[in-house]
Short mmCIF file of C-alpha atoms and ligand atoms in Angstrom, two decimals:
data_model
loop_
_atom_site.label_atom_id
_atom_site.label_comp_id
_atom_site.label_asym_id
_atom_site.label_seq_id
_atom_site.Cartn_x
_atom_site.Cartn_y
_atom_site.Cartn_z
CA UNK A 269 -21.57 44.35 -41.98
CA UNK A 270 -23.44 44.42 -38.56
CA UNK A 271 -25.18 41.47 -37.05
CA UNK A 272 -28.44 41.58 -35.20
CA UNK A 273 -29.42 38.86 -32.75
CA UNK A 274 -33.24 38.74 -32.71
CA UNK A 275 -34.55 36.93 -29.69
CA UNK A 276 -38.31 36.34 -29.54
CA UNK A 277 -40.24 34.63 -26.73
CA UNK A 278 -43.88 35.14 -27.33
CA UNK A 279 -45.86 31.96 -28.44
CA UNK A 280 -48.65 34.00 -29.92
CA UNK A 281 -47.30 34.28 -33.50
CA UNK A 282 -49.11 36.95 -35.49
CA UNK A 283 -51.25 37.85 -32.55
CA UNK A 284 -48.27 38.76 -30.54
CA UNK A 285 -47.65 42.46 -29.85
CA UNK A 286 -44.04 42.09 -29.03
CA UNK A 287 -43.47 40.06 -32.21
CA UNK A 288 -45.31 42.55 -34.35
CA UNK A 289 -43.31 45.41 -33.03
CA UNK A 290 -40.13 43.44 -33.19
CA UNK A 291 -40.81 42.59 -36.94
CA UNK A 292 -41.23 46.32 -37.51
CA UNK A 293 -37.86 46.89 -35.82
CA UNK A 294 -36.08 44.12 -37.95
CA UNK A 295 -37.66 45.45 -41.22
CA UNK A 296 -36.34 48.97 -40.43
CA UNK A 297 -33.01 47.61 -39.33
CA UNK A 298 -32.59 45.67 -42.55
CA UNK A 299 -33.24 48.78 -44.51
CA UNK A 300 -30.68 50.81 -42.44
CA UNK A 301 -27.98 48.08 -42.63
CA UNK A 302 -28.48 46.56 -46.15
CA UNK A 303 -26.42 43.44 -46.22
CA UNK A 304 -26.48 43.18 -42.44
CA UNK A 305 -27.05 39.66 -40.91
CA UNK A 306 -30.00 38.83 -38.68
CA UNK A 307 -29.81 35.78 -36.37
CA UNK A 308 -33.29 34.69 -35.15
CA UNK A 309 -33.43 32.84 -31.90
CA UNK A 310 -37.07 31.97 -31.46
CA UNK A 311 -37.65 30.60 -27.94
CA UNK A 312 -41.34 29.95 -28.49
CA UNK A 313 -40.82 26.40 -29.49
CA UNK A 314 -39.66 25.76 -25.88
CA UNK A 315 -36.69 23.53 -26.89
CA UNK A 316 -34.23 25.28 -24.68
CA UNK A 317 -33.64 23.03 -21.71
CA UNK A 318 -33.32 24.07 -18.15
CA UNK A 319 -29.99 23.84 -16.45
CA UNK A 320 -29.23 20.63 -14.61
CA UNK A 321 -26.38 18.95 -12.82
CA UNK A 322 -24.37 18.01 -15.95
CA UNK A 323 -24.42 21.72 -17.02
CA UNK A 324 -23.67 23.01 -13.58
CA UNK A 325 -20.68 20.56 -12.96
CA UNK A 326 -19.60 20.91 -16.55
CA UNK A 327 -19.01 24.69 -16.55
CA UNK A 328 -16.39 24.38 -13.75
CA UNK A 329 -14.37 21.85 -15.63
CA UNK A 330 -11.74 22.27 -18.54
CA UNK A 331 -13.44 21.27 -21.79
CA UNK A 332 -11.22 18.00 -22.14
CA UNK A 333 -12.24 16.85 -18.65
CA UNK A 334 -16.11 17.00 -19.28
CA UNK A 335 -18.11 13.81 -19.60
CA UNK A 336 -20.17 13.14 -22.70
CA UNK A 337 -23.24 14.10 -20.65
CA UNK A 338 -21.69 17.39 -19.60
CA UNK A 339 -20.58 18.15 -23.16
CA UNK A 340 -24.10 17.54 -24.40
CA UNK A 341 -25.64 19.81 -21.83
CA UNK A 342 -23.03 22.58 -22.71
CA UNK A 343 -23.57 22.35 -26.47
CA UNK A 344 -26.69 24.42 -26.60
CA UNK A 345 -25.28 26.84 -24.02
CA UNK A 346 -22.18 27.23 -26.34
CA UNK A 347 -24.40 27.74 -29.32
CA UNK A 348 -26.55 30.42 -27.63
CA UNK A 349 -23.43 32.17 -26.28
CA UNK A 350 -21.80 32.13 -29.80
CA UNK A 351 -24.88 34.02 -31.09
CA UNK A 352 -24.55 36.59 -28.42
CA UNK A 353 -20.88 37.20 -29.20
CA UNK A 354 -21.58 37.33 -32.86
CA UNK A 355 -24.06 40.09 -32.49
CA UNK A 356 -23.36 43.93 -32.63
CA UNK A 357 -26.91 44.58 -31.63
CA UNK A 358 -29.46 42.57 -29.74
CA UNK A 359 -33.25 42.73 -29.95
CA UNK A 360 -35.36 41.05 -27.40
CA UNK A 361 -39.07 40.89 -27.95
CA UNK A 362 -40.90 39.50 -24.89
CA UNK A 363 -44.20 39.45 -23.12
CA UNK A 364 -44.47 40.19 -19.42
CA UNK A 365 -45.66 37.02 -17.62
CA UNK A 366 -46.63 37.15 -14.00
CA UNK A 367 -44.77 40.56 -13.55
CA UNK A 368 -41.53 39.22 -15.05
CA UNK A 369 -39.81 37.34 -18.05
CA UNK A 370 -41.57 34.26 -19.51
CA UNK A 371 -39.91 30.88 -18.58
CA UNK A 372 -38.47 30.38 -21.95
CA UNK A 373 -36.55 33.71 -21.77
CA UNK A 374 -35.37 32.81 -18.25
CA UNK A 375 -34.13 29.36 -19.56
CA UNK A 376 -32.16 31.25 -22.24
CA UNK A 377 -30.65 33.55 -19.55
CA UNK A 378 -29.61 30.62 -17.32
CA UNK A 379 -27.80 29.11 -20.31
CA UNK A 380 -25.93 32.33 -21.43
CA UNK A 381 -24.91 33.71 -18.10
CA UNK A 382 -21.83 31.58 -17.53
CA UNK A 383 -18.66 32.23 -15.47
CA UNK A 384 -15.39 32.64 -17.37
CA UNK A 385 -17.45 32.73 -20.62
CA UNK A 386 -19.92 35.72 -20.50
CA UNK A 387 -18.75 37.10 -17.12
CA UNK A 388 -15.33 36.72 -15.50
CA UNK A 389 -16.61 35.03 -12.39
CA UNK A 390 -15.40 35.84 -8.92
CA UNK A 391 -13.94 37.90 -7.45
CA UNK A 392 -14.54 40.73 -9.88
CA UNK A 393 -17.54 39.37 -11.84
CA UNK A 394 -16.77 41.50 -14.74
CA UNK A 395 -19.13 41.23 -17.83
CA UNK A 396 -17.36 39.88 -20.97
CA UNK A 397 -20.02 40.48 -23.49
CA UNK A 398 -19.07 44.19 -24.29
CA UNK A 399 -19.48 46.68 -27.15
CA UNK A 400 -23.06 45.74 -27.88
CA UNK A 401 -26.35 47.47 -27.86
CA UNK A 402 -29.62 45.91 -26.74
CA UNK A 403 -33.26 47.09 -27.46
CA UNK A 404 -36.00 45.30 -25.50
CA UNK A 405 -39.68 45.44 -26.48
CA UNK A 406 -41.92 44.25 -23.59
CA UNK A 407 -45.70 43.70 -24.22
CA UNK A 408 -47.91 43.59 -21.27
CA UNK A 409 -51.60 43.41 -20.52
CA UNK A 410 -51.37 46.36 -18.04
CA UNK A 411 -49.24 49.49 -18.15
CA UNK A 412 -46.20 49.90 -15.99
CA UNK A 413 -44.72 53.09 -17.20
CA UNK A 414 -42.82 55.19 -14.61
CA UNK A 415 -45.10 57.29 -12.49
CA UNK A 416 -47.99 54.77 -12.86
CA UNK A 417 -49.10 52.89 -9.66
CA UNK A 418 -48.37 49.55 -11.37
CA UNK A 419 -44.76 50.56 -12.11
CA UNK A 420 -43.53 49.03 -8.91
CA UNK A 421 -44.78 45.72 -10.15
CA UNK A 422 -42.59 45.61 -13.16
CA UNK A 423 -40.06 42.96 -12.16
CA UNK A 424 -39.09 42.49 -15.81
CA UNK A 425 -37.32 45.69 -16.96
CA UNK A 426 -35.19 46.12 -14.02
CA UNK A 427 -34.28 42.41 -13.97
CA UNK A 428 -33.33 42.34 -17.68
CA UNK A 429 -31.21 45.50 -17.28
CA UNK A 430 -29.50 43.98 -14.19
CA UNK A 431 -28.71 40.53 -15.74
CA UNK A 432 -27.55 41.92 -19.11
CA UNK A 433 -25.44 44.46 -17.43
CA UNK A 434 -23.94 41.70 -15.35
CA UNK A 435 -22.57 39.95 -18.49
CA UNK A 436 -21.35 43.30 -19.99
CA UNK A 437 -24.41 44.49 -22.01
CA UNK A 438 -24.94 47.92 -20.46
CA UNK A 439 -26.25 49.92 -23.35
CA UNK A 440 -29.97 48.79 -23.08
CA UNK A 441 -33.13 50.63 -24.15
CA UNK A 442 -36.48 49.28 -23.09
CA UNK A 443 -39.83 49.99 -24.85
CA UNK A 444 -42.80 49.24 -22.69
CA UNK A 445 -45.76 48.40 -24.87
CA UNK A 446 -48.18 48.36 -22.05
CA UNK A 447 -51.99 47.97 -22.12
CA UNK A 448 -52.36 45.03 -24.58
CA UNK A 449 -55.45 43.93 -22.65
CA UNK A 450 -57.39 46.46 -24.68
CA UNK A 451 -56.63 44.40 -27.77
CA UNK A 452 -57.38 41.08 -25.85
CA UNK A 453 -60.83 42.51 -24.78
CA UNK A 454 -61.63 43.86 -28.30
CA UNK A 455 -61.67 47.58 -27.45
CA UNK A 456 -58.90 48.18 -30.09
CA UNK A 457 -57.13 46.20 -32.78
CA UNK A 458 -53.64 44.89 -32.98
CA UNK A 459 -52.91 47.48 -35.79
CA UNK A 460 -54.30 50.51 -33.90
CA UNK A 461 -52.50 49.36 -30.70
CA UNK A 462 -49.25 48.73 -32.45
CA UNK A 463 -49.31 52.17 -34.35
CA UNK A 464 -48.93 53.82 -30.88
CA UNK A 465 -45.63 52.28 -30.26
CA UNK A 466 -44.20 52.08 -33.82
CA UNK A 467 -42.61 55.54 -33.72
CA UNK A 468 -40.65 54.54 -30.54
CA UNK A 469 -39.61 51.25 -32.17
CA UNK A 470 -38.39 52.83 -35.26
CA UNK A 471 -36.58 55.54 -33.34
CA UNK A 472 -34.77 52.70 -31.41
CA UNK A 473 -33.32 51.44 -34.77
CA UNK A 474 -31.48 54.70 -34.83
C1 FMN B 501 -49.27 33.38 -18.46
C2 FMN B 501 -49.53 34.91 -18.61
C3 FMN B 501 -49.17 35.71 -17.62
C4 FMN B 501 -49.39 37.16 -17.90
N1 FMN B 501 -48.93 37.97 -16.84
C5 FMN B 501 -49.18 39.27 -16.98
C6 FMN B 501 -48.67 40.15 -16.02
O1 FMN B 501 -48.18 39.89 -14.99
N2 FMN B 501 -48.88 41.57 -16.23
C7 FMN B 501 -49.51 41.99 -17.33
O2 FMN B 501 -49.73 43.25 -17.46
N3 FMN B 501 -49.88 41.17 -18.34
C8 FMN B 501 -49.77 39.82 -18.15
N4 FMN B 501 -50.11 38.91 -19.21
C9 FMN B 501 -50.56 39.53 -20.45
C10 FMN B 501 -49.56 39.57 -21.53
O3 FMN B 501 -48.37 40.30 -21.10
C11 FMN B 501 -50.04 40.30 -22.74
O4 FMN B 501 -51.04 39.41 -23.31
C12 FMN B 501 -48.97 40.52 -23.80
O5 FMN B 501 -49.49 41.24 -24.78
C13 FMN B 501 -48.24 39.13 -24.32
O6 FMN B 501 -47.29 39.52 -25.21
P1 FMN B 501 -47.49 39.16 -26.69
O7 FMN B 501 -48.61 40.04 -27.19
O8 FMN B 501 -46.17 39.58 -27.34
O9 FMN B 501 -47.77 37.74 -26.81
C14 FMN B 501 -49.98 37.62 -18.94
C15 FMN B 501 -50.27 36.70 -19.96
C16 FMN B 501 -50.04 35.30 -19.83
C17 FMN B 501 -50.49 34.33 -20.95
#
């Protein structure tokens, strides 16, 4: 039975557009893969640490030569990477913050992109997380779809494609749920807004 890794980063709970659409995805995914396993990695509690010297020094040493401090720093990285390898499919639900990924999602990326673990390291830098698909739902106040003037300011989609591709996740589909400012300013409701994007989300389940 397939496994879905569901990574969520919005802190806004039920008010979050990326979470609401992600919930729709997961519900449809469960129907399609009855008995499938869903691993939820919720980054909104902000418990993922930033990388520091013990992590950076530790990744270059064999496991049995790491200090207790290095081992502790690598534990969470190992756990997140194990979730990634366990998944057949990955879902990322995220806001756009300041034209790119929120800090909690960047912290996750820094911990899972690791030489000789998720990519081969130099010289070839081959991605090792292969054979997976990834769907990404990005909610943003403005709209950044191709052809719009703001598209050039979307530093999130291209970045996520690039970094996921770097570790071997090349089959990536992105749904841009742009224009959520209309909900924030009260000119539409979450339900009306989400209804516009639901067909694309359900289609992404396949
Ligand atoms: C700190 C912060 C930065 C934001 N930066 C942007 C931005 O650069 N571009 C944009 O279109 N919307 C921006 N927004 C709006 C959010 O992307 C928007 O509210 C989105 O719906 C949040 O996702 P969520 O509904 O899943 O929480 C920002 C919101 C916050 C709180």
